[in-house]
Short mmCIF file of C-alpha atoms and ligand atoms in Angstrom, two decimals:
data_model
loop_
_atom_site.label_atom_id
_atom_site.label_comp_id
_atom_site.label_asym_id
_atom_site.label_seq_id
_atom_site.Cartn_x
_atom_site.Cartn_y
_atom_site.Cartn_z
CA MET A 1 0.06 -0.09 -0.02
CA ASP A 2 1.41 3.41 -0.64
CA SER A 3 2.15 5.79 2.11
CA ILE A 4 2.66 9.60 1.92
CA VAL A 5 5.66 11.41 3.67
CA VAL A 6 5.63 14.77 4.71
CA ARG A 7 8.17 17.10 6.44
CA GLY A 8 7.40 19.85 8.36
CA ASN A 9 7.26 22.88 5.95
CA GLY A 10 8.35 26.77 5.81
CA PRO A 11 5.56 29.23 4.10
CA LEU A 12 3.94 28.21 1.03
CA SER A 13 3.39 30.11 -2.38
CA GLY A 14 1.87 29.91 -5.97
CA GLN A 15 -1.59 28.36 -7.21
CA ILE A 16 -3.43 25.13 -6.78
CA PRO A 17 -6.07 24.18 -9.31
CA ILE A 18 -9.25 23.07 -7.70
CA ALA A 19 -10.85 20.32 -9.70
CA GLY A 20 -14.63 19.48 -10.27
CA ALA A 21 -16.11 18.20 -7.13
CA LYS A 22 -16.71 14.57 -6.50
CA ASN A 23 -19.64 14.67 -4.39
CA ALA A 24 -21.24 16.92 -7.53
CA CYS A 25 -20.21 14.31 -10.12
CA LEU A 26 -21.18 10.88 -7.91
CA ALA A 27 -24.83 12.57 -8.16
CA LEU A 28 -24.52 13.62 -11.45
CA MET A 29 -23.30 10.57 -13.16
CA PRO A 30 -26.20 8.74 -12.37
CA ALA A 31 -28.45 11.07 -13.72
CA THR A 32 -27.88 9.69 -16.69
CA LEU A 33 -29.90 6.40 -16.24
CA LEU A 34 -33.16 9.04 -16.68
CA SER A 35 -32.17 9.45 -20.14
CA ASP A 36 -31.83 7.53 -23.37
CA GLU A 37 -29.55 10.36 -24.61
CA PRO A 38 -25.68 11.00 -23.79
CA LEU A 39 -25.25 12.99 -20.88
CA THR A 40 -21.79 14.72 -20.97
CA LEU A 41 -19.93 15.88 -17.74
CA THR A 42 -17.02 18.01 -18.19
CA ASN A 43 -14.48 19.32 -15.29
CA ALA A 44 -14.98 15.62 -13.95
CA PRO A 45 -12.44 14.95 -11.10
CA ARG A 46 -10.10 11.73 -11.54
CA LEU A 47 -10.62 10.06 -8.36
CA SER A 48 -11.41 6.16 -7.05
CA ASP A 49 -14.78 7.27 -6.26
CA ILE A 50 -15.69 8.27 -9.77
CA ARG A 51 -14.40 4.92 -11.54
CA THR A 52 -16.20 2.98 -8.70
CA MET A 53 -19.66 4.64 -9.90
CA THR A 54 -18.29 4.19 -13.42
CA GLU A 55 -18.23 0.53 -12.52
CA LEU A 56 -21.80 0.34 -10.80
CA LEU A 57 -23.24 2.22 -14.13
CA ALA A 58 -21.39 -0.13 -16.71
CA SER A 59 -23.05 -3.18 -14.49
CA LEU A 60 -26.31 -1.16 -14.64
CA GLY A 61 -25.84 -1.20 -18.62
CA ALA A 62 -24.75 2.36 -18.91
CA GLU A 63 -21.81 3.24 -21.04
CA VAL A 64 -19.28 5.67 -19.54
CA THR A 65 -16.28 6.68 -21.58
CA ALA A 66 -13.50 9.16 -19.95
CA LEU A 67 -12.06 11.47 -22.74
CA GLN A 68 -9.17 14.00 -22.22
CA GLU A 69 -7.12 12.37 -19.56
CA GLY A 70 -10.38 11.55 -17.60
CA LYS A 71 -11.95 15.36 -17.29
CA VAL A 72 -14.73 14.66 -19.60
CA LEU A 73 -17.22 11.58 -18.90
CA ALA A 74 -19.49 10.78 -21.71
CA THR A 75 -22.23 8.53 -20.33
CA SER A 76 -25.07 7.20 -22.22
CA CYS A 77 -27.77 4.47 -21.27
CA HIS A 78 -29.88 3.95 -24.20
CA GLY A 79 -29.84 -0.30 -24.17
CA GLU A 80 -31.54 -2.33 -21.56
CA ILE A 81 -30.94 -1.38 -17.99
CA ASN A 82 -30.44 -4.01 -15.64
CA PRO A 83 -32.28 -2.95 -12.05
CA VAL A 84 -29.71 -4.34 -9.53
CA ALA A 85 -26.98 -2.39 -7.97
CA ASP A 86 -24.63 -5.42 -6.38
CA TYR A 87 -23.43 -5.24 -2.98
CA GLU A 88 -19.88 -6.03 -4.31
CA ILE A 89 -19.64 -2.57 -6.06
CA VAL A 90 -22.11 -0.49 -3.55
CA ARG A 91 -20.32 -1.83 -0.44
CA LYS A 92 -16.92 0.47 -1.74
CA MET A 93 -19.03 3.68 -1.74
CA ARG A 94 -21.90 4.88 0.13
CA ALA A 95 -23.01 7.35 -2.67
CA SER A 96 -23.83 4.09 -4.79
CA ASN A 97 -27.04 4.61 -3.10
CA LEU A 98 -27.69 7.70 -5.78
CA VAL A 99 -29.05 5.05 -8.46
CA LEU A 100 -31.93 4.26 -6.55
CA GLY A 101 -33.76 7.15 -7.32
CA PRO A 102 -32.95 7.06 -11.09
CA LEU A 103 -33.55 3.31 -11.48
CA LEU A 104 -37.10 3.62 -9.82
CA ALA A 105 -38.28 6.72 -11.82
CA ARG A 106 -36.62 5.16 -15.33
CA LEU A 107 -37.71 1.33 -15.20
CA GLY A 108 -40.39 1.32 -12.05
CA HIS A 109 -38.42 -0.83 -10.42
CA ALA A 110 -34.99 -1.34 -8.71
CA VAL A 111 -32.87 -3.45 -6.40
CA VAL A 112 -29.96 -1.69 -4.53
CA SER A 113 -27.93 -3.33 -1.81
CA LEU A 114 -27.56 -1.11 0.87
CA PRO A 115 -24.20 1.12 0.73
CA GLY A 116 -20.95 0.85 2.64
CA GLY A 117 -18.65 3.92 2.46
CA CYS A 118 -16.38 5.67 4.95
CA ALA A 119 -16.59 4.24 8.40
CA ILE A 120 -18.10 7.60 9.94
CA GLY A 121 -21.29 6.31 11.79
CA ALA A 122 -24.12 4.30 10.81
CA ARG A 123 -25.59 6.16 7.92
CA PRO A 124 -28.84 4.21 7.27
CA MET A 125 -31.25 4.89 4.26
CA ASP A 126 -34.68 5.61 5.99
CA ILE A 127 -34.62 9.25 4.80
CA HIS A 128 -34.03 7.97 1.29
CA VAL A 129 -36.89 5.40 1.48
CA ASP A 130 -39.44 7.96 2.90
CA ALA A 131 -38.65 10.41 0.27
CA LEU A 132 -39.19 7.81 -2.64
CA ALA A 133 -42.17 6.12 -0.84
CA ALA A 134 -43.78 9.18 -0.60
CA LEU A 135 -43.67 9.41 -4.41
CA GLY A 136 -45.31 6.20 -4.15
CA ALA A 137 -42.63 3.36 -4.42
CA GLU A 138 -43.03 0.36 -2.27
CA ILE A 139 -39.68 -0.48 -0.85
CA GLU A 140 -38.76 -3.39 1.35
CA LEU A 141 -35.65 -4.68 2.75
CA LYS A 142 -34.68 -8.22 1.92
CA ASP A 143 -31.04 -10.13 2.26
CA GLY A 144 -29.49 -6.71 2.46
CA TYR A 145 -30.95 -5.18 -0.54
CA LEU A 146 -33.47 -2.66 -0.93
CA HIS A 147 -36.64 -3.94 -3.13
CA ALA A 148 -38.28 -0.70 -4.28
CA GLU A 149 -41.17 -0.86 -7.00
CA ALA A 150 -43.72 1.85 -8.24
CA LYS A 151 -46.36 0.21 -9.76
CA GLY A 152 -48.05 2.60 -12.36
CA GLY A 153 -45.18 4.79 -11.93
CA LEU A 154 -44.10 7.43 -9.51
CA LYS A 155 -46.48 9.94 -8.76
CA GLY A 156 -45.73 13.65 -7.47
CA ALA A 157 -46.42 14.29 -3.86
CA THR A 158 -45.09 16.67 -1.11
CA HIS A 159 -42.85 15.37 1.26
CA GLU A 160 -41.17 16.52 4.43
CA MET A 161 -37.69 15.30 5.31
CA ARG A 162 -36.68 14.68 8.89
CA PHE A 163 -33.44 15.86 8.41
CA ALA A 164 -31.76 17.48 5.56
CA SER A 165 -30.00 14.65 3.77
CA VAL A 166 -27.85 15.71 0.48
CA GLY A 167 -27.96 12.06 -0.73
CA ALA A 168 -31.61 11.69 -0.18
CA THR A 169 -32.56 15.25 -1.75
CA GLU A 170 -30.75 13.99 -4.96
CA ASN A 171 -32.54 10.92 -5.04
CA PHE A 172 -35.71 12.57 -4.71
CA LEU A 173 -34.86 15.45 -7.17
CA MET A 174 -33.98 12.79 -9.73
CA ALA A 175 -36.97 10.66 -9.50
CA ALA A 176 -39.51 13.23 -9.13
CA SER A 177 -38.13 14.77 -12.23
CA LEU A 178 -39.62 11.75 -14.21
CA ALA A 179 -42.64 11.17 -12.00
CA LYS A 180 -46.19 12.22 -12.61
CA GLY A 181 -47.43 15.74 -11.71
CA THR A 182 -45.82 17.93 -8.96
CA SER A 183 -43.47 16.98 -6.78
CA VAL A 184 -42.36 19.76 -3.47
CA LEU A 185 -39.21 18.69 -1.24
CA LYS A 186 -39.36 20.48 1.94
CA ASN A 187 -36.64 20.63 4.44
CA ALA A 188 -34.75 19.78 1.54
CA ALA A 189 -30.63 20.09 1.85
CA ARG A 190 -29.15 23.07 0.18
CA GLU A 191 -25.47 21.97 -0.61
CA PRO A 192 -23.79 23.44 -3.88
CA GLU A 193 -23.59 20.05 -5.45
CA ILE A 194 -27.50 20.07 -4.90
CA VAL A 195 -27.88 23.01 -6.96
CA ASP A 196 -25.43 21.50 -9.26
CA LEU A 197 -27.43 18.53 -9.93
CA ALA A 198 -30.48 20.53 -10.38
CA LYS A 199 -28.65 22.64 -13.06
CA CYS A 200 -27.78 19.75 -14.77
CA LEU A 201 -31.29 18.16 -14.64
CA ARG A 202 -32.76 21.22 -15.80
CA ALA A 203 -30.58 20.98 -19.28
CA MET A 204 -31.65 17.77 -19.54
CA GLY A 205 -35.17 19.06 -19.47
CA ALA A 206 -36.38 18.84 -16.08
CA GLN A 207 -38.16 21.26 -14.68
CA ILE A 208 -37.18 22.42 -11.07
CA GLU A 209 -37.47 25.46 -8.88
CA GLY A 210 -35.98 26.46 -5.27
CA ASP A 211 -32.75 24.30 -5.24
CA GLY A 212 -30.39 26.04 -3.32
CA THR A 213 -33.46 26.67 -0.75
CA SER A 214 -35.15 24.28 1.50
CA GLU A 215 -38.17 24.04 -0.66
CA ILE A 216 -37.64 22.66 -4.18
CA VAL A 217 -40.59 22.07 -6.13
CA ILE A 218 -40.11 19.74 -9.03
CA GLU A 219 -42.80 19.20 -12.21
CA GLY A 220 -42.43 15.79 -13.52
CA LYS A 221 -41.59 15.39 -17.43
CA ASP A 222 -42.61 12.11 -19.61
CA ARG A 223 -38.89 11.61 -20.57
CA LEU A 224 -35.67 13.93 -20.14
CA HIS A 225 -32.89 14.49 -23.31
CA GLY A 226 -29.27 14.28 -23.46
CA ALA A 227 -27.11 17.44 -22.23
CA THR A 228 -23.47 18.51 -21.35
CA HIS A 229 -22.67 19.82 -18.43
CA PRO A 230 -19.42 21.25 -16.42
CA VAL A 231 -18.96 19.82 -12.57
CA VAL A 232 -18.95 22.61 -10.04
CA ALA A 233 -15.68 23.36 -8.34
CA ASP A 234 -14.81 21.10 -5.21
CA ARG A 235 -15.69 23.05 -1.89
CA ILE A 236 -14.10 20.43 0.12
CA GLU A 237 -10.79 20.39 -1.83
CA LEU A 238 -10.76 24.32 -1.99
CA GLY A 239 -10.98 24.44 1.62
CA THR A 240 -8.70 21.77 2.49
CA TYR A 241 -5.81 23.63 0.05
CA MET A 242 -6.87 26.83 1.77
CA LEU A 243 -5.80 25.22 5.12
CA ALA A 244 -1.98 24.57 4.18
CA PRO A 245 -0.87 28.34 4.05
CA ALA A 246 -2.87 28.72 7.02
CA ILE A 247 -0.87 26.22 8.38
CA CYS A 248 2.47 26.71 6.93
CA GLY A 249 2.33 30.52 6.39
CA GLY A 250 2.88 31.97 3.07
CA GLU A 251 0.48 33.00 0.08
CA VAL A 252 -1.63 30.53 -1.93
CA GLU A 253 -4.57 31.00 -4.69
CA CYS A 254 -6.44 28.60 -5.09
CA LEU A 255 -7.57 28.51 -8.82
CA GLY A 256 -11.73 28.09 -9.33
CA GLY A 257 -12.58 28.93 -5.63
CA ARG A 258 -15.61 30.67 -4.75
CA ILE A 259 -16.47 32.32 -1.54
CA ASP A 260 -19.94 31.69 -1.96
CA LEU A 261 -19.13 28.10 -1.78
CA LEU A 262 -17.80 28.20 1.19
CA GLU A 263 -18.90 31.01 3.28
CA SER A 264 -18.72 29.88 7.15
CA PHE A 265 -15.59 27.91 6.74
CA CYS A 266 -13.97 31.60 5.55
CA GLU A 267 -15.56 33.20 8.67
CA LYS A 268 -13.92 30.68 10.79
CA LEU A 269 -10.46 31.48 8.59
CA ASP A 270 -10.88 35.06 9.48
CA ALA A 271 -11.33 34.64 12.74
CA ALA A 272 -8.22 32.50 13.18
CA GLY A 273 -6.42 35.17 11.65
CA ILE A 274 -6.28 33.99 8.13
CA SER A 275 -6.88 36.40 5.07
CA VAL A 276 -8.90 35.04 2.36
CA GLU A 277 -9.57 37.16 -0.96
CA GLN A 278 -11.66 36.60 -4.06
CA THR A 279 -9.77 37.20 -7.04
CA HIS A 280 -10.80 36.92 -10.65
CA THR A 281 -9.14 33.63 -10.96
CA GLY A 282 -9.92 31.94 -7.44
CA LEU A 283 -9.32 32.48 -3.37
CA LYS A 284 -5.82 33.85 -2.20
CA VAL A 285 -5.24 32.88 1.20
CA ALA A 286 -2.50 34.30 3.20
CA ARG A 287 -1.16 34.08 6.64
CA LYS A 288 0.49 36.83 8.28
CA ASN A 289 2.95 36.24 10.63
CA GLY A 290 1.90 34.91 14.46
CA ARG A 291 0.14 32.16 15.70
CA ILE A 292 -3.44 31.33 14.99
CA ARG A 293 -5.96 32.04 17.19
CA ALA A 294 -8.36 29.39 18.48
CA VAL A 295 -11.76 28.91 17.03
CA ASP A 296 -15.14 27.01 18.15
CA VAL A 297 -16.68 25.42 15.20
CA THR A 298 -20.08 23.26 14.72
CA THR A 299 -20.75 21.55 11.83
CA GLU A 300 -23.93 21.69 10.48
CA PRO A 301 -25.78 21.10 7.01
CA PHE A 302 -25.34 23.89 4.21
CA PRO A 303 -24.64 26.76 4.48
CA GLY A 304 -23.13 25.71 7.93
CA PHE A 305 -19.77 24.87 8.57
CA PRO A 306 -19.09 21.24 6.16
CA THR A 307 -18.85 18.15 8.23
CA ASP A 308 -16.01 17.18 5.48
CA LEU A 309 -13.94 19.96 6.86
CA GLN A 310 -14.12 19.13 10.40
CA ALA A 311 -10.76 16.99 10.50
CA GLN A 312 -8.94 19.27 8.25
CA MET A 313 -9.79 22.43 10.65
CA MET A 314 -8.86 20.29 13.77
CA ALA A 315 -5.30 20.15 12.22
CA LEU A 316 -5.27 23.64 11.94
CA LEU A 317 -6.39 24.19 15.41
CA CYS A 318 -3.77 21.98 17.06
CA THR A 319 -1.13 24.76 16.98
CA ALA A 320 -3.80 27.56 17.64
CA GLU A 321 -2.99 29.74 20.41
CA GLY A 322 -5.70 28.65 22.73
CA THR A 323 -8.34 26.52 23.05
CA SER A 324 -10.89 25.52 20.27
CA VAL A 325 -14.06 23.11 21.03
CA LEU A 326 -15.22 21.30 17.69
CA GLU A 327 -18.38 19.97 17.91
CA GLU A 328 -19.77 17.62 15.39
CA LYS A 329 -23.36 17.29 14.67
CA ILE A 330 -23.84 15.38 11.06
CA PHE A 331 -21.98 12.13 11.99
CA GLU A 332 -21.59 10.50 15.20
CA ASN A 333 -18.46 8.96 15.06
CA ARG A 334 -15.94 11.32 13.21
CA PHE A 335 -13.30 12.38 15.35
CA MET A 336 -11.03 9.14 14.35
CA HIS A 337 -8.15 11.76 13.12
CA ALA A 338 -8.05 13.20 16.72
CA PRO A 339 -5.72 10.13 18.49
CA GLU A 340 -3.73 10.00 15.36
CA LEU A 341 -2.94 13.83 15.85
CA VAL A 342 -2.32 13.10 19.56
CA ARG A 343 0.27 10.97 18.17
CA MET A 344 1.85 13.97 16.50
CA GLY A 345 1.84 15.96 19.77
CA ALA A 346 -1.58 17.62 20.02
CA ASN A 347 -3.61 17.87 22.84
CA ILE A 348 -7.07 16.88 22.06
CA ASP A 349 -9.95 15.70 24.41
CA VAL A 350 -12.98 13.91 22.93
CA HIS A 351 -16.33 13.52 24.64
CA GLY A 352 -19.21 12.30 22.70
CA GLY A 353 -19.84 14.90 19.77
CA HIS A 354 -17.23 17.21 20.90
CA ALA A 355 -13.60 17.60 20.61
CA THR A 356 -11.54 20.03 22.90
CA VAL A 357 -8.43 20.95 21.30
CA HIS A 358 -5.86 22.60 23.32
CA GLY A 359 -3.20 24.53 21.32
CA VAL A 360 0.36 23.52 21.21
CA GLU A 361 3.24 25.38 20.10
CA LYS A 362 4.51 22.76 17.81
CA LEU A 363 3.20 19.17 16.75
CA LYS A 364 5.84 16.37 16.10
CA GLY A 365 6.27 14.19 12.73
CA ALA A 366 5.41 10.63 13.52
CA PRO A 367 3.85 7.52 11.67
CA VAL A 368 0.06 7.74 11.40
CA MET A 369 -2.65 6.12 10.13
CA ALA A 370 -5.68 7.27 7.85
CA THR A 371 -9.18 5.81 8.70
CA ASP A 372 -11.03 7.81 6.28
CA LEU A 373 -11.12 9.97 3.42
CA ARG A 374 -11.36 13.25 5.29
CA ALA A 375 -9.15 12.44 8.01
CA SER A 376 -6.44 11.10 5.85
CA VAL A 377 -5.92 14.86 4.52
CA SER A 378 -6.14 16.26 7.73
CA LEU A 379 -2.97 14.15 8.83
CA ILE A 380 -1.09 15.50 5.87
CA LEU A 381 -2.12 18.82 6.99
CA ALA A 382 -1.10 18.52 9.92
CA GLY A 383 2.45 16.77 8.91
CA LEU A 384 2.99 20.25 6.93
CA ALA A 385 2.81 21.91 10.53
CA ALA A 386 4.85 19.42 12.28
CA GLU A 387 8.62 18.99 13.38
CA GLY A 388 10.36 16.55 11.41
CA GLU A 389 9.01 13.45 9.06
CA THR A 390 5.36 12.05 9.26
CA VAL A 391 4.31 9.07 7.19
CA VAL A 392 0.75 8.47 6.34
CA SER A 393 -0.28 5.24 5.61
CA ARG A 394 -3.36 3.76 3.97
CA VAL A 395 -3.49 6.68 1.75
CA TYR A 396 -6.12 4.65 -0.70
CA HIS A 397 -8.70 6.62 1.50
CA LEU A 398 -7.00 9.70 0.12
CA ASP A 399 -7.23 8.82 -3.21
CA ARG A 400 -10.80 8.47 -3.30
CA GLY A 401 -11.27 12.02 -3.14
CA TYR A 402 -8.27 14.16 -3.61
CA GLU A 403 -6.44 14.29 -7.56
CA ARG A 404 -2.80 14.14 -7.39
CA VAL A 405 -2.78 15.74 -3.76
CA GLU A 406 1.27 15.19 -3.60
CA GLU A 407 1.88 17.38 -6.98
CA LYS A 408 -0.52 19.64 -6.08
CA LEU A 409 0.90 20.71 -2.48
CA ALA A 410 4.41 20.51 -3.85
CA GLY A 411 4.01 22.53 -6.53
CA VAL A 412 3.56 25.47 -3.84
CA GLY A 413 6.85 24.35 -1.95
CA ALA A 414 5.40 21.60 0.16
CA HIS A 415 7.80 18.63 1.17
CA ILE A 416 5.52 15.83 0.25
CA GLU A 417 6.12 12.68 -1.72
CA ARG A 418 4.34 9.44 -2.35
CA VAL A 419 6.47 6.25 -1.32
CA LYS A 420 4.75 3.73 -3.78
CA ALA A 421 4.49 0.25 -1.96
CA SER A 422 7.07 -2.55 -3.23
C1 LIG B 1 -23.06 13.78 1.87
C2 LIG B 1 -21.55 13.60 1.17
C3 LIG B 1 -20.65 13.33 2.61
C4 LIG B 1 -20.83 14.54 3.23
C5 LIG B 1 -22.41 14.32 3.66
C6 LIG B 1 -22.92 15.66 4.52
C7 LIG B 1 -21.71 12.74 -0.83
C8 LIG B 1 -21.16 11.60 -1.96
N1 LIG B 1 -21.24 12.84 0.46
O1 LIG B 1 -23.43 12.58 2.04
O2 LIG B 1 -19.57 13.76 2.31
O3 LIG B 1 -19.96 14.40 4.37
O4 LIG B 1 -23.37 14.77 2.47
O5 LIG B 1 -22.70 16.71 4.30
O6 LIG B 1 -22.12 13.47 -1.23
N2 LIG B 1 -28.78 9.90 7.28
C9 LIG B 1 -29.88 9.13 7.87
N3 LIG B 1 -30.60 8.38 7.10
C10 LIG B 1 -30.81 8.56 5.88
C11 LIG B 1 -29.35 9.25 5.16
C12 LIG B 1 -28.91 9.90 6.04
O7 LIG B 1 -30.32 8.83 9.23
O8 LIG B 1 -31.51 7.83 4.84
C13 LIG B 1 -28.10 10.63 8.61
C14 LIG B 1 -26.30 10.30 8.35
O9 LIG B 1 -26.29 8.73 8.59
C15 LIG B 1 -25.70 11.19 8.59
C16 LIG B 1 -26.32 12.65 8.28
O10 LIG B 1 -27.72 11.82 7.96
O11 LIG B 1 -25.52 11.28 10.05
C17 LIG B 1 -26.19 12.98 6.85
O12 LIG B 1 -26.40 12.46 6.08
P1 LIG B 1 -26.49 12.66 4.28
O13 LIG B 1 -26.97 14.19 4.44
O14 LIG B 1 -27.52 12.03 3.50
O15 LIG B 1 -25.17 12.51 3.46
P2 LIG B 1 -24.56 11.50 2.40
O16 LIG B 1 -25.78 12.25 1.08
O17 LIG B 1 -24.56 10.36 2.47
#
């Protein structure tokens, strides 16, 4: 297994290009199941999670071709569709559950394995099931698979989710786009990836209003057509790279970055003493002299502070002046990076959904192990702030969500390299 070796760093400078959003792309790709015409996604990221979705769609009968070094995904679903999403693929990635809504809408039935994904909590499927049941689907769990059927097709309905789940909102949007009549989703998630999916569905002929707010109205259509859609910038990759100069000092511009994708995160950086400026080409992040200030952070659905940046923010706050409290409100088991950061000299107490970080002057390099995607990148960031060498192992987690991480960081002066497994 590959590992990443990081050495404590001085100031960084230069530019880092931000890729298309993994989480947007994982919702956009299944939309190909809604039409028999081609869907082309530009600015797609080259990641192992995208390859897993390609494998899943191919197993369902779609054709997915990666063009121009994988940045353009041409998908097409004109032949016979297999309604069964097999456990062997679905278990690799929770986002596989995003084929449930489209399969049900296009075929009237679907059999989808319960998903796996990051080990960051129970992550059940009840909100998805309730949302699709509201559209007339009958869904039962048998042998680890969700068996869904909509006799006579899906019918538009008004439904309020008990929690603003990102994936359930995406499944509902795709399913309702081909349902008969009008659907209204209340307490919908408002993440930029949902707005991006709605944009793409509109380009395919869907009628959707209110995306980006907590009430989305969808007028169902008989069929959707092909489209070409550019994937929105990855706000989590953006936030991660913004933290590199925040940790090491210096000034870095994240190309393609937009402040509206990360407002609450930028507010916390400002409070910690990091300046963020929107330029014509991206976001410029600079850390002046002096120590980072402690800040308290609570993760929330968008537009709140993203849970997917909590681990990376913790890496920054390990060396802040003062005590920071991080509260995790989205996932119940998402502090697995904390004990690894402690091995590097951080002072962190975890109690249930709270982590109290008492800032120390310096971290020290150590061998550490990544336990999930965002945890693994937080250890790399911490390594940049540490004295000596940090070896991060199990980096296959990292490759699920970060394209060329070592090249991008080395490009702004970070001391980082990948050591290939022999
Ligand atoms: C998406 C993101 C993920 C991010 C998360 C929250 C993708 C591919 N992944 O995941 O990176 O961390 O949003 O911003 O876009 N829940 C239930 N029942 C359900 C569905 C969810 O209880 O049916 C719970 C989950 O266990 C979790 C919380 O709701 O505690 C949030 O989940 P959700 O918003 O659905 O996240 P995902 O779509 O899985």
